[in-house]
Coordinates of C-alpha atoms in Angstrom, one line a residue:
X1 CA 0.0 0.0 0.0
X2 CA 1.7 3.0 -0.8
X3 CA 2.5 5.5 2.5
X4 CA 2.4 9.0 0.7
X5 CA 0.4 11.3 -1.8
X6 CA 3.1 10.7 -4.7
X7 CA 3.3 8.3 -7.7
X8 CA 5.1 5.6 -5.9
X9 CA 5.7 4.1 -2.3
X10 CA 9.0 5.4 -0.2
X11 CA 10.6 2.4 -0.5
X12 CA 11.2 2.7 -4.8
X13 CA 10.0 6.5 -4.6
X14 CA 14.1 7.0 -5.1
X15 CA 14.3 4.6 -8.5
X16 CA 11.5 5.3 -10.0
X17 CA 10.9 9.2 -9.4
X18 CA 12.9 9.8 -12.6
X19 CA 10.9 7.7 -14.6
X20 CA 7.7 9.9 -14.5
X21 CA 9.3 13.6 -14.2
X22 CA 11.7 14.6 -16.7
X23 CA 14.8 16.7 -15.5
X24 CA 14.0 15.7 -11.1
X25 CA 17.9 16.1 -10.6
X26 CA 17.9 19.5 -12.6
X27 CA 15.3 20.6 -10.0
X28 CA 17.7 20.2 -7.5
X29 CA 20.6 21.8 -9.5
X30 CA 18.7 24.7 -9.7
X31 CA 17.7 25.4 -6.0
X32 CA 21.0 24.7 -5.3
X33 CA 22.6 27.5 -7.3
X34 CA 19.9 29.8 -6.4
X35 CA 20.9 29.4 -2.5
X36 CA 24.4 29.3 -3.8
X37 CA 24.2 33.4 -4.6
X38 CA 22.4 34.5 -1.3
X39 CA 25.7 34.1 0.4
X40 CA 23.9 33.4 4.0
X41 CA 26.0 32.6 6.7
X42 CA 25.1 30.0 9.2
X43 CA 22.2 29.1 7.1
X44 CA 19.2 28.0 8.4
X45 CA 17.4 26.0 5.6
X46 CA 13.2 24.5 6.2
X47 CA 12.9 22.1 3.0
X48 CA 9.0 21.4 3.5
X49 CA 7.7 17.9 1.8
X50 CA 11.0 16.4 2.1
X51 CA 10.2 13.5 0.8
X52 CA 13.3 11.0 1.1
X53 CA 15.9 13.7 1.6
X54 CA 17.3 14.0 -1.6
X55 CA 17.3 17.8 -2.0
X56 CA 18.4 17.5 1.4
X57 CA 21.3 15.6 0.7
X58 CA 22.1 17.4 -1.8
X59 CA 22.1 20.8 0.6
X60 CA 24.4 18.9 3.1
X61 CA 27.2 18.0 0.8
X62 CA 27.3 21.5 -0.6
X63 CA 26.7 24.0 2.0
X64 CA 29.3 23.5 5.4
X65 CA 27.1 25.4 7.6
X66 CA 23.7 25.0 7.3
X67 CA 21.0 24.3 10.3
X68 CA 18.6 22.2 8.6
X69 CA 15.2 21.4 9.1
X70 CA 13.2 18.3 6.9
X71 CA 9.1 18.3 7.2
X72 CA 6.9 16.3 5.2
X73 CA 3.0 14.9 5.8
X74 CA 4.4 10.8 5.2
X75 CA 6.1 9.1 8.3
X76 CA 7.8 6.5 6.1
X77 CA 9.2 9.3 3.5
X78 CA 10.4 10.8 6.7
X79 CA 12.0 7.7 8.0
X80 CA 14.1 7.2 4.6
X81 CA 15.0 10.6 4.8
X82 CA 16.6 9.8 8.4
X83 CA 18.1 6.6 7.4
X84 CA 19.9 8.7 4.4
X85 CA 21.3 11.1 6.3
X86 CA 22.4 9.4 9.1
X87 CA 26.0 10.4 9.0
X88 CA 25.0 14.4 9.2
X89 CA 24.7 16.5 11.8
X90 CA 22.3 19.9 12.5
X91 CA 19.0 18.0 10.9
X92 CA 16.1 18.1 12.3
X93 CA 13.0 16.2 11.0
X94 CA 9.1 17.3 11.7
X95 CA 6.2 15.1 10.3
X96 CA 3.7 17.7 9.2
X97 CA 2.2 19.0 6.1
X98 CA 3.3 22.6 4.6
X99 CA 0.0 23.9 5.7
X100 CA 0.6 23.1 9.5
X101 CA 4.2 24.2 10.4
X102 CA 4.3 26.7 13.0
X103 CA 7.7 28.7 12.3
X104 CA 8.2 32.5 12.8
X105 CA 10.9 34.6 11.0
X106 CA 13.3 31.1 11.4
X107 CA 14.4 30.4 8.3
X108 CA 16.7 31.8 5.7
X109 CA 16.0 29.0 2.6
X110 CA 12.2 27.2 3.0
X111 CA 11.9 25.1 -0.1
X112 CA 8.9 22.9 -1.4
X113 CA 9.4 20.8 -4.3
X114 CA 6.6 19.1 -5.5
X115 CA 4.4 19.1 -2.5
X116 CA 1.8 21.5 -3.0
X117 CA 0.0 20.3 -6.2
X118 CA -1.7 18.0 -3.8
X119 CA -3.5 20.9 -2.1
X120 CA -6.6 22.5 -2.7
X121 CA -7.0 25.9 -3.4
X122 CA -7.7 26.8 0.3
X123 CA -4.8 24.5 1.4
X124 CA -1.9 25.3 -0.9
X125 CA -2.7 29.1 0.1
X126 CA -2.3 28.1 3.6
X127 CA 0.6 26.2 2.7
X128 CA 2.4 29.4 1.2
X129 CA 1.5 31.6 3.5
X130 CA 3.2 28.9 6.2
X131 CA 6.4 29.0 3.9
X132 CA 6.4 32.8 4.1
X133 CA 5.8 32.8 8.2
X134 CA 8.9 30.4 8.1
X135 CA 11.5 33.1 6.6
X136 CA 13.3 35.7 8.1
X137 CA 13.1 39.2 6.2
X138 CA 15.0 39.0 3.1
X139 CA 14.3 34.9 2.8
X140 CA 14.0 33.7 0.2
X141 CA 11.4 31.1 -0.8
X142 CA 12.1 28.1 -3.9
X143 CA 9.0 26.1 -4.6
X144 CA 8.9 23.4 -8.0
X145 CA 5.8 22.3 -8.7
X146 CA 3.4 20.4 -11.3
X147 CA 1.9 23.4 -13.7
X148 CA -1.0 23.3 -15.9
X149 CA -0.9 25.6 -19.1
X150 CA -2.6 29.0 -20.1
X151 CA -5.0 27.2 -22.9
X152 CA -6.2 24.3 -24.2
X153 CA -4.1 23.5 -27.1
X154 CA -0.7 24.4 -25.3
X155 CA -2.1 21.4 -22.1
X156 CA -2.8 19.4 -25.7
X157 CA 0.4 19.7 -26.8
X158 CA 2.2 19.3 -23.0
X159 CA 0.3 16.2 -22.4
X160 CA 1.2 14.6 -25.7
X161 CA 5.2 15.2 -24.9
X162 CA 4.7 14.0 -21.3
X163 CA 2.8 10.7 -22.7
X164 CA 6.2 10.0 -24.9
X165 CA 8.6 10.8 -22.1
X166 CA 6.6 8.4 -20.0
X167 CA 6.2 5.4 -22.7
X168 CA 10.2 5.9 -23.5
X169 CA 11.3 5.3 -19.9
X170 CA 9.3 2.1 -19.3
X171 CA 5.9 2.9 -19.0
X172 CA 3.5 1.1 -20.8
X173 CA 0.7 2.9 -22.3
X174 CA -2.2 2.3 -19.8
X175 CA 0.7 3.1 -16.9
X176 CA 1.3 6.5 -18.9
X177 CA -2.4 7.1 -19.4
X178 CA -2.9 6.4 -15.3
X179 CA 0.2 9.1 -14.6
X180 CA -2.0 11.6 -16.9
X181 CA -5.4 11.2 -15.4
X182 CA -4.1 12.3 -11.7
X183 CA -4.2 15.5 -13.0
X184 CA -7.0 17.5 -12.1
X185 CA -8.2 14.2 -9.0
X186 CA -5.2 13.7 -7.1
X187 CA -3.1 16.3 -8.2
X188 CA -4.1 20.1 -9.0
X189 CA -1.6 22.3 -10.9
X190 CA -2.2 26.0 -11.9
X191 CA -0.8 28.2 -13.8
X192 CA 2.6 29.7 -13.9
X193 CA 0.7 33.2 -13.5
X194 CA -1.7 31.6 -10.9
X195 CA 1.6 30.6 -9.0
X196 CA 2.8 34.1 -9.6
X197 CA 0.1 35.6 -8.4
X198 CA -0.1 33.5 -5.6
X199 CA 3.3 34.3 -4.1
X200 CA 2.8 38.5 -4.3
X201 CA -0.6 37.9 -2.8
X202 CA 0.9 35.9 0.2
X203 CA 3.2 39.2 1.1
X204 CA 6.5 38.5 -0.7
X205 CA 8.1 41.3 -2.3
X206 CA 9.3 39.8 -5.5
X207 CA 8.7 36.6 -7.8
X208 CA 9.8 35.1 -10.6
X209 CA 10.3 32.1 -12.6
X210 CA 13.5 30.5 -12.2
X211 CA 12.9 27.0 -14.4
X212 CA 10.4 25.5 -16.7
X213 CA 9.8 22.3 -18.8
X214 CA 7.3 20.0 -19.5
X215 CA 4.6 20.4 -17.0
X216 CA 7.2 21.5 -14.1
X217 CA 8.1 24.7 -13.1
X218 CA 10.3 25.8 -10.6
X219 CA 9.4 30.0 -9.0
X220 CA 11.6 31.9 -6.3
X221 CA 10.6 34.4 -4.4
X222 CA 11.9 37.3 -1.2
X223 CA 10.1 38.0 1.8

């Protein structure tokens, strides 16, 4: 029975992650040289829907001071993320959803990455307006998320690439048509300008785009 909201359980979330989103790693490349220019010192990083601790990992082997905290909703995600980062010091883990942390000006970095497509309107607001809570003034906030497009044809077309990355890495086509008709029941991605808009409504004083392909997008934004 799987023990979490995404595609696969936490025991092969790891090997088979890359199988259904195209560029995963470069997600993490990304937040990682966004972070890289802030230049904080004794950083004090939230990543929020930690999943396994890959970003995590990731975070520890590049940055030598950092104070991090992992949250996410699933116990057993949680549990792999402890088991994989056994060996570092200054982590602390939390199981609670985005929409339920309880942090005040804390946080330097909070990152989400793929975590709130699962949330409602009502919810994923909630969730943002956690994130932003979390950060100290001049934070910075570095969400990737599942997006849907501005019309018809362009979701047409986004679809019909997605179906082809699925079916060449080992999907078969009722597998591929299963990942496609989550959309919209058990996930619920918006726009980029819907995620745009989101952000400056929740208080932050800039956002923007920092990554974008297929039906991913990754957004940044300062408190």
């Amino acid at each position: 029975m799987k023990d979490n909201l995404s595609s696969f359980g936490s025991d092969d979330y790891d090997s088979r992650i890359n199988s259904v989103l195209p560029y995963y790693n470069e997600f993490h490349n990304q937040i990682l040289s966004l972070a890289e220019c802030f230049n904080f010192k004794n950083m004090s990083w939230l990543d929020t829907g930690c999943g396994t601790g890959n970003l995590a990992e990731r975070v520890l082997q590049k940055f030598n001071s950092v104070n991090l905290t992992l949250c996410d909703p699933s116990a057993a995600m949680l549990e792999k993320a402890k088991n994989k980062l056994k060996n570092f010091e200054n982590v602390k883990y939390i199981n609670l959803p985005s929409q339920q942390l309880d942090f005040n000006s804390e946080f330097d970095i909070v990152t989400a990455v793929q975590s709130h497509h699962y949330l409602n309107v009502t919810n994923r607001r909630e969730a943002t307006y956690r994130c932003f809570k979390a950060l100290k003034d001049g934070g910075v906030y570095i969400t990737f998320e599942n997006i849907s497009l501005s019309s018809s044809e362009s979701e047409e077309i986004c679809i019909k690439r997605w179906r082809k990355y699925l079916l060449e890495h080992g999907k078969s086509a009722q597998e591929a048509e299963k990942h496609i008709k989550r959309r919209g029941k058990e996930v619920f991605p918006i726009t980029v300008n819907e995620h745009i808009k989101l952000l400056k409504d929740t208080g932050f004083k800039s956002a923007e785009i920092l990554w974008m392909s297929y039906l991913q997008a990754g957004f940044w934004a300062i408190k």
